[in-house]
C-alpha atoms as a PDB file:
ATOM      1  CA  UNK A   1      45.828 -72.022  77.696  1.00  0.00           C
ATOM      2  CA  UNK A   2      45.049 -74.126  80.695  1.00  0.00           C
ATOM      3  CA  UNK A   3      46.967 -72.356  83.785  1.00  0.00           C
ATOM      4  CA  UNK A   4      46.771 -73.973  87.007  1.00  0.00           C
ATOM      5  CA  UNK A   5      49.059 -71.603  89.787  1.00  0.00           C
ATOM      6  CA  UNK A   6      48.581 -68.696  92.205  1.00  0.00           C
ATOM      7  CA  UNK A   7      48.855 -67.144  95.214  1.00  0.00           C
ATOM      8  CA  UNK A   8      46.672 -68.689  97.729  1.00  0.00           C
ATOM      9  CA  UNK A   9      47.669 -65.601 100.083  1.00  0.00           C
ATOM     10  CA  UNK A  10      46.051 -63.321  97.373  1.00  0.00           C
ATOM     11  CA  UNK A  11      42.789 -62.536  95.592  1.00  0.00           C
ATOM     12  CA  UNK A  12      43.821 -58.889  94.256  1.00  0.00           C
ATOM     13  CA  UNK A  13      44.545 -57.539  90.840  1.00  0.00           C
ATOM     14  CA  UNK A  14      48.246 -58.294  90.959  1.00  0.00           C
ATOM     15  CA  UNK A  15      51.520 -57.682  88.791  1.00  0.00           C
ATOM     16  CA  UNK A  16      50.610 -60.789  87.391  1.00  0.00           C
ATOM     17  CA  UNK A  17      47.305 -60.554  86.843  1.00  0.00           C
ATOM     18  CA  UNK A  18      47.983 -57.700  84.744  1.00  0.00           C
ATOM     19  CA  UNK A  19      50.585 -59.515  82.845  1.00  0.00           C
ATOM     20  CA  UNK A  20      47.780 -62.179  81.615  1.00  0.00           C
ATOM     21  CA  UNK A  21      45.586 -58.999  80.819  1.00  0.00           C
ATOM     22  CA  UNK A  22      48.550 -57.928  79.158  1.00  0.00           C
ATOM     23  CA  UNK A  23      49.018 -60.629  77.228  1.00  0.00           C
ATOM     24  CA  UNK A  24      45.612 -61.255  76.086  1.00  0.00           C
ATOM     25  CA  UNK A  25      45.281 -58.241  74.639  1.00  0.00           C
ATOM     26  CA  UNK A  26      48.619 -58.238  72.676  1.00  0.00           C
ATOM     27  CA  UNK A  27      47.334 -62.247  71.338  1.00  0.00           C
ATOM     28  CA  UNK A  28      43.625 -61.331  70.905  1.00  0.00           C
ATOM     29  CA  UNK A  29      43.288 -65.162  69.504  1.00  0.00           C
ATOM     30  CA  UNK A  30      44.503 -66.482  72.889  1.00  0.00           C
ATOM     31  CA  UNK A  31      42.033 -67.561  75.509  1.00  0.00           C
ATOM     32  CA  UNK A  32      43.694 -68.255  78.803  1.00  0.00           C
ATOM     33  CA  UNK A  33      41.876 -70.413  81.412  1.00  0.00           C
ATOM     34  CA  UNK A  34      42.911 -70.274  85.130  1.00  0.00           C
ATOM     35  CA  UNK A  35      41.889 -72.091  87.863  1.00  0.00           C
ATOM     36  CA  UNK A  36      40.400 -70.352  90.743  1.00  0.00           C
ATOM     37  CA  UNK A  37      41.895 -71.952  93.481  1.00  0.00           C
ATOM     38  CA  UNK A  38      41.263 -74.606  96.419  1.00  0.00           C
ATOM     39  CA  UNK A  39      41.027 -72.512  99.362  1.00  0.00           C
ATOM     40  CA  UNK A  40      37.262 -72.131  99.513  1.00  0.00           C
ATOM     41  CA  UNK A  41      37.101 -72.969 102.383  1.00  0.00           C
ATOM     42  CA  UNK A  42      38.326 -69.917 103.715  1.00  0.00           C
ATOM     43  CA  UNK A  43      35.124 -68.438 102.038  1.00  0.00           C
ATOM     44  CA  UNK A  44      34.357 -65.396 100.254  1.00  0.00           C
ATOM     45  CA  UNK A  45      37.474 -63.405  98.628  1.00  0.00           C
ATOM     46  CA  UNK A  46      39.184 -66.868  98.190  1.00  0.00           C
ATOM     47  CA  UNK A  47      40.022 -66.460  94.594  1.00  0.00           C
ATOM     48  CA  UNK A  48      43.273 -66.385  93.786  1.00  0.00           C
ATOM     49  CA  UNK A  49      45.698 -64.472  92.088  1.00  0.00           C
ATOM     50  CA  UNK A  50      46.644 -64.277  88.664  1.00  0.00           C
ATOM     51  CA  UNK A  51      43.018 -65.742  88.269  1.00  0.00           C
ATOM     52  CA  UNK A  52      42.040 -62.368  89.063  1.00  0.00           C
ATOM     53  CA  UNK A  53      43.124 -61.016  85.593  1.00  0.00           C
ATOM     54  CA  UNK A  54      39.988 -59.242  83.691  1.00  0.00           C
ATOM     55  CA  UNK A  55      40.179 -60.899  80.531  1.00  0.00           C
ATOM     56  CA  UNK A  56      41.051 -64.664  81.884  1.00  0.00           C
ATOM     57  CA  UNK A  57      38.494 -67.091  82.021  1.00  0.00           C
ATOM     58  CA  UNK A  58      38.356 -68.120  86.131  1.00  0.00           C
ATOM     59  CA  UNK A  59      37.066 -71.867  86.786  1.00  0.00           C
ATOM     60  CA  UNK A  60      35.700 -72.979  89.629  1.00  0.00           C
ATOM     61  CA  UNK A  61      34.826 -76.538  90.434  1.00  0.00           C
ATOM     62  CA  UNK A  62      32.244 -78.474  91.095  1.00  0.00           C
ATOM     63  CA  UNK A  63      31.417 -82.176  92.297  1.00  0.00           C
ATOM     64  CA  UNK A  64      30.823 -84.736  89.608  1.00  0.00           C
ATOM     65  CA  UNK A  65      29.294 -88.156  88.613  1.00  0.00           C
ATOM     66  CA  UNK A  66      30.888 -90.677  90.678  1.00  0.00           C
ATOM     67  CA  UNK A  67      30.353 -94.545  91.767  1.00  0.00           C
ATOM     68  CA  UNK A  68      29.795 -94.816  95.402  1.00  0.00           C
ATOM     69  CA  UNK A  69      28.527 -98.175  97.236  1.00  0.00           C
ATOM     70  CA  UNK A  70      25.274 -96.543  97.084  1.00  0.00           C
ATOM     71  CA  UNK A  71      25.268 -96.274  93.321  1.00  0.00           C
ATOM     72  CA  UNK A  72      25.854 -93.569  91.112  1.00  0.00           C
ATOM     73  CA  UNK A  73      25.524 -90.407  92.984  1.00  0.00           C
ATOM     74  CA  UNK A  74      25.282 -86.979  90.782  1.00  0.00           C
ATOM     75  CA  UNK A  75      26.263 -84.325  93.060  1.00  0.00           C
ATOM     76  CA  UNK A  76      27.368 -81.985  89.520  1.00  0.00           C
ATOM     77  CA  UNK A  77      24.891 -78.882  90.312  1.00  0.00           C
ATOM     78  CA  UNK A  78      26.750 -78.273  93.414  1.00  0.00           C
ATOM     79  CA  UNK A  79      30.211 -76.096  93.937  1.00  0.00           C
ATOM     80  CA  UNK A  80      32.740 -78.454  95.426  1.00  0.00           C
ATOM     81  CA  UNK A  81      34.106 -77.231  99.079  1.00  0.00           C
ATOM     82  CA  UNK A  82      37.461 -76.109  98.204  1.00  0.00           C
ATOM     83  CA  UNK A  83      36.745 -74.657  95.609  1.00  0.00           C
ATOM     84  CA  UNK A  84      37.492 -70.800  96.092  1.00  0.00           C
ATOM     85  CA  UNK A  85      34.942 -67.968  96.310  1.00  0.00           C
ATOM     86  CA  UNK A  86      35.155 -64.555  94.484  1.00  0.00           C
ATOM     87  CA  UNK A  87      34.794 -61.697  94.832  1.00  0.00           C
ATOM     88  CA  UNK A  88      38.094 -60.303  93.859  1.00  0.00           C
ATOM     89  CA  UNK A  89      39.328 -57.301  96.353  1.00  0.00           C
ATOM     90  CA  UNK A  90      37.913 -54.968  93.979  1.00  0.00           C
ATOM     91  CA  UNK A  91      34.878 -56.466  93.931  1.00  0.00           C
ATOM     92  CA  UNK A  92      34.707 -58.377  90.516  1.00  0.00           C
ATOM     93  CA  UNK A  93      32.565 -61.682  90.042  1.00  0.00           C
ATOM     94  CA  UNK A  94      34.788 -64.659  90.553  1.00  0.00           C
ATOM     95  CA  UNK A  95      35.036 -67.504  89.493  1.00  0.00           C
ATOM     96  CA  UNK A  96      33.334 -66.965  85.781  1.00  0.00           C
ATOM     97  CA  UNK A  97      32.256 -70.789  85.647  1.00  0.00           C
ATOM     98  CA  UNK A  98      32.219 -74.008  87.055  1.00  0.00           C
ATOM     99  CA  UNK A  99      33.181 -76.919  85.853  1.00  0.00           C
ATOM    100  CA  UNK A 100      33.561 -80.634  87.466  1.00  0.00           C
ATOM    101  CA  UNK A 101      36.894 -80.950  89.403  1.00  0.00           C
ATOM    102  CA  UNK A 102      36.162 -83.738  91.820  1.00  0.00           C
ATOM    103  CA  UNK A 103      37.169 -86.898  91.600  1.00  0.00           C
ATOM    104  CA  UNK A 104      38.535 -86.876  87.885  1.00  0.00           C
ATOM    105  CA  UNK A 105      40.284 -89.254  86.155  1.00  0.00           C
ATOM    106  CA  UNK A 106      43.761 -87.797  84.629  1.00  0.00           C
ATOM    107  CA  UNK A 107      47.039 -89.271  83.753  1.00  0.00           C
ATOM    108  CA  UNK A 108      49.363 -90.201  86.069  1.00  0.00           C
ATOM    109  CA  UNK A 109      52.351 -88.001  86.343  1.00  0.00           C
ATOM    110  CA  UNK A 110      55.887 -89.954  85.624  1.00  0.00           C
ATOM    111  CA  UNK A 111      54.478 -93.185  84.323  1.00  0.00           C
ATOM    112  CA  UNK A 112      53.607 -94.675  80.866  1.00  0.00           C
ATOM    113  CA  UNK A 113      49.796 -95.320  80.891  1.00  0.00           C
ATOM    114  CA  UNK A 114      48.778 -94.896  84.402  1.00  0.00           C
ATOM    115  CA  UNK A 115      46.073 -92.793  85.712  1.00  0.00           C
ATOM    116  CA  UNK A 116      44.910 -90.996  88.813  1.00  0.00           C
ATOM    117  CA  UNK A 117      41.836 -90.018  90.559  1.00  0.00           C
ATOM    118  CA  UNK A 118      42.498 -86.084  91.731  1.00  0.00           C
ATOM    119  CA  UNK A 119      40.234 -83.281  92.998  1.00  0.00           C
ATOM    120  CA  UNK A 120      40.633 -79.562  92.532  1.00  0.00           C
ATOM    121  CA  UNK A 121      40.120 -76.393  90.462  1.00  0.00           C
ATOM    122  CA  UNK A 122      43.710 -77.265  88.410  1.00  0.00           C
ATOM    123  CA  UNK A 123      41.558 -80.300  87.413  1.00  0.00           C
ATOM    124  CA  UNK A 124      38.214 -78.558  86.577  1.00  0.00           C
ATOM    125  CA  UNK A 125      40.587 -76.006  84.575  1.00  0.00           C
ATOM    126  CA  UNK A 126      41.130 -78.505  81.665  1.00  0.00           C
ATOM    127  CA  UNK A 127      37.569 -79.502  81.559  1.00  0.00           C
ATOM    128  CA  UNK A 128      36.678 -75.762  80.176  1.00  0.00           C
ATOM    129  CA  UNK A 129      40.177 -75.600  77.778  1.00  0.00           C
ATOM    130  CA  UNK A 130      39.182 -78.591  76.322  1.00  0.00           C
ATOM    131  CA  UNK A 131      35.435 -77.361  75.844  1.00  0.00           C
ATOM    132  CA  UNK A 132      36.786 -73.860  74.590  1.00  0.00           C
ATOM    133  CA  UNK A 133      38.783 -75.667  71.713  1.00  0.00           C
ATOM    134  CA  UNK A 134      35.899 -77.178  70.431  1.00  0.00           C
ATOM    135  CA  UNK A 135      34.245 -74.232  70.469  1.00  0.00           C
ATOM    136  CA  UNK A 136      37.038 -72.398  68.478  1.00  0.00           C
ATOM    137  CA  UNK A 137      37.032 -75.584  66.088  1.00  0.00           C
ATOM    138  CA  UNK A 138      33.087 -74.793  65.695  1.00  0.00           C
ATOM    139  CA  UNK A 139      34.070 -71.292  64.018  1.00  0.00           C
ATOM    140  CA  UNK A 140      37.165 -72.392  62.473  1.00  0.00           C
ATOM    141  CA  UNK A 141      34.815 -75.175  60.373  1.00  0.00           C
ATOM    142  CA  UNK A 142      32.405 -72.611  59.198  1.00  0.00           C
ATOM    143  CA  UNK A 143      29.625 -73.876  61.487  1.00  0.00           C
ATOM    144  CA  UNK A 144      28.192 -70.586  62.365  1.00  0.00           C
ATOM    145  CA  UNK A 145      26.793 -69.001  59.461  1.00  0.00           C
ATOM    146  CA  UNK A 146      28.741 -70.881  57.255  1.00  0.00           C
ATOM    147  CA  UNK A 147      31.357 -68.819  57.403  1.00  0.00           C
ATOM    148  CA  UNK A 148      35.276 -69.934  58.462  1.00  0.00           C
ATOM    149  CA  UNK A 149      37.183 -67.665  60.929  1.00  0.00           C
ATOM    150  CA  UNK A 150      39.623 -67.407  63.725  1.00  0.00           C
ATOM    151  CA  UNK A 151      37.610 -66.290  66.980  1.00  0.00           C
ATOM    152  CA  UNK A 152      39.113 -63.850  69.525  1.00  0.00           C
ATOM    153  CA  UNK A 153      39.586 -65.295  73.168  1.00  0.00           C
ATOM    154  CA  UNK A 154      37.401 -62.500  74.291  1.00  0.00           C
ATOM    155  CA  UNK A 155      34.537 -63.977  71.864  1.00  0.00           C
ATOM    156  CA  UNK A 156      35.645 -67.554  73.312  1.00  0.00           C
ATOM    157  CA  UNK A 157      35.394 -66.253  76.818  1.00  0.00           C
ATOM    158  CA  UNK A 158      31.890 -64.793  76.042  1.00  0.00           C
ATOM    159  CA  UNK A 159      30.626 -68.182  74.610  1.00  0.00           C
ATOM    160  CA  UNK A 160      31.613 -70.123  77.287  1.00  0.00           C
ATOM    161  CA  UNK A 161      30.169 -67.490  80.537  1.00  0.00           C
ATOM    162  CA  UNK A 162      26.552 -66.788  78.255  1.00  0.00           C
ATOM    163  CA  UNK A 163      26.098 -70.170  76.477  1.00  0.00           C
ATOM    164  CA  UNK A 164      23.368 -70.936  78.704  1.00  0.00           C
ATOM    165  CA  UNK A 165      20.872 -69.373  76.574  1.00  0.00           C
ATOM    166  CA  UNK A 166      22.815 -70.640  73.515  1.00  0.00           C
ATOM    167  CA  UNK A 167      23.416 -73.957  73.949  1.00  0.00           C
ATOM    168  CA  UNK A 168      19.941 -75.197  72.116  1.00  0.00           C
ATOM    169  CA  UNK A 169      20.780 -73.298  68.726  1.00  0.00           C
ATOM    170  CA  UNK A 170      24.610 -73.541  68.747  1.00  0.00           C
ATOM    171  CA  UNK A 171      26.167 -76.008  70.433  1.00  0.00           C
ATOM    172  CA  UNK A 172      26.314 -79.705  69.459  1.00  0.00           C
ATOM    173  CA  UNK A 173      24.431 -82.188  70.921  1.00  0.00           C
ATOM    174  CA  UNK A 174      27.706 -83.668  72.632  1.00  0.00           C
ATOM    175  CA  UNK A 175      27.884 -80.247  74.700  1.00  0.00           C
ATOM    176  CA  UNK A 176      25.312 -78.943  77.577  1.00  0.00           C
ATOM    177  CA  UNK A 177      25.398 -76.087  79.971  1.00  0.00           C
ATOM    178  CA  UNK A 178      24.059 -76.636  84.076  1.00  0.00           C
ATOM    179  CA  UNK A 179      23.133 -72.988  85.513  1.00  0.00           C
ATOM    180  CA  UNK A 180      23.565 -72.942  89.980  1.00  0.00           C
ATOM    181  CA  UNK A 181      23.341 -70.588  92.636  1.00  0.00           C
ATOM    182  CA  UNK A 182      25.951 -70.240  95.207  1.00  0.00           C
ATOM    183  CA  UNK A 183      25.650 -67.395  97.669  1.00  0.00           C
ATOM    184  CA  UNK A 184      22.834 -65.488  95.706  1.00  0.00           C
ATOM    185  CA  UNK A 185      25.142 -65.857  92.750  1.00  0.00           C
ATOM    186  CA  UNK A 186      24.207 -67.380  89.201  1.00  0.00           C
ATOM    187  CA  UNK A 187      26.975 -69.247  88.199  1.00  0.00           C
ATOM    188  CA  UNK A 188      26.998 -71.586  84.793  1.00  0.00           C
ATOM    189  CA  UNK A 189      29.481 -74.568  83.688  1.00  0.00           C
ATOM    190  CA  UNK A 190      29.864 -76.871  81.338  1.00  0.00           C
ATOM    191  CA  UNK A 191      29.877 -80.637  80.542  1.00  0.00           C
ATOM    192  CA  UNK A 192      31.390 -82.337  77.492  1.00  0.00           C
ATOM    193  CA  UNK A 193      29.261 -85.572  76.474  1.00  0.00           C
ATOM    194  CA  UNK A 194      32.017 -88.066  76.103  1.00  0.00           C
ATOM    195  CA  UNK A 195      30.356 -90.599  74.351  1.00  0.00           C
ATOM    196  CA  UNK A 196      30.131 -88.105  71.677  1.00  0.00           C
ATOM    197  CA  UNK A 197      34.079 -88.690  71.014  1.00  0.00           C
ATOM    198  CA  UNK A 198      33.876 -92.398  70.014  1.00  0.00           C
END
């Protein structure tokens, strides 16, 4: 579940961060996926609440691949500037990845076929939902050890924060990992290949 909402006024362990805690544990099959929030700017302890849940995946963003006048410029290894900064108030690691959220290319709310350029952790958010189903397909085909089954969003969670050491035995080709440092902090995210969807 891609969840893009909080309280920029907050980066504790809320009511609602609970709830998502909550809920993950009743669905163990569910993953959900929150963005982290844009006020990074305020610095550290900018994460917001309900991203601050234990068992959520928090995403960050980062710049991306874009056309300038000067060419193609790929700024992808760094975190973008609104992009908020953990810790949480109780001193957890936040955000748990990065992922690009500048300058992406979405549909256009309200219209037929239009689409949009937007920036922001809500659009980085997607970006890791959409990798995390693939990796759920990857189990549910039998591709690891030949064997078929339903992974736990807890297992999904753990793929997508440690898959930097993975990625060369168990991820397709289509898939690859970045690893940055922000603030003396390793952080990793994750890029989708998408010629590999033709």
């Amino acid at each position: 579940m891609s969840m893009s909402w909080g309280s920029p006024d907050s980066n504790c362990y809320s009511s609602y961060a609970v709830m998502v805690d909550e809920f993950m544990h009743n669905y163990p099959d569910a993953l959900v996926i929150f963005a982290a929030g844009n006020s990074g700017i305020q610095g550290d302890y900018s994460v917001v609440t309900p991203s601050t849940a234990k068992s959520c995946v928090t995403v960050g963003a980062s710049y991306n691949v874009q056309q300038t006048s000067f060419g193609l410029e790929n700024n992808v290894n760094y975190v973008a500037y609104f992009s908020s900064f953990g810790p949480t108030a109780d001193g957890r690691l936040k955000p748990d990845l990065v992922a690009p959220g500048y300058y992406i290319t979405s549909a256009k709310a309200l219209t037929s076929c239009d689409t949009i350029q937007s920036r922001g952790t809500s659009m980085a958010t997607p970006v890791v939902a959409g990798n995390a189903a693939l990796i759920r397909q990857w189990f549910m085909k039998g591709l690891y050890q030949n064997r078929a089954f339903v992974p736990s969003g807890a297992l999904l969670k753990a793929m997508l924060v440690s898959v930097c050491d993975l990625s060369p035995r168990l991820m397709s080709p289509c898939m690859f990992f970045h690893q940055m440092t922000v603030r003396g902090l390793q952080y990793d995210f994750l890029h989708l290949t998408l010629s590999c969807l033709n």
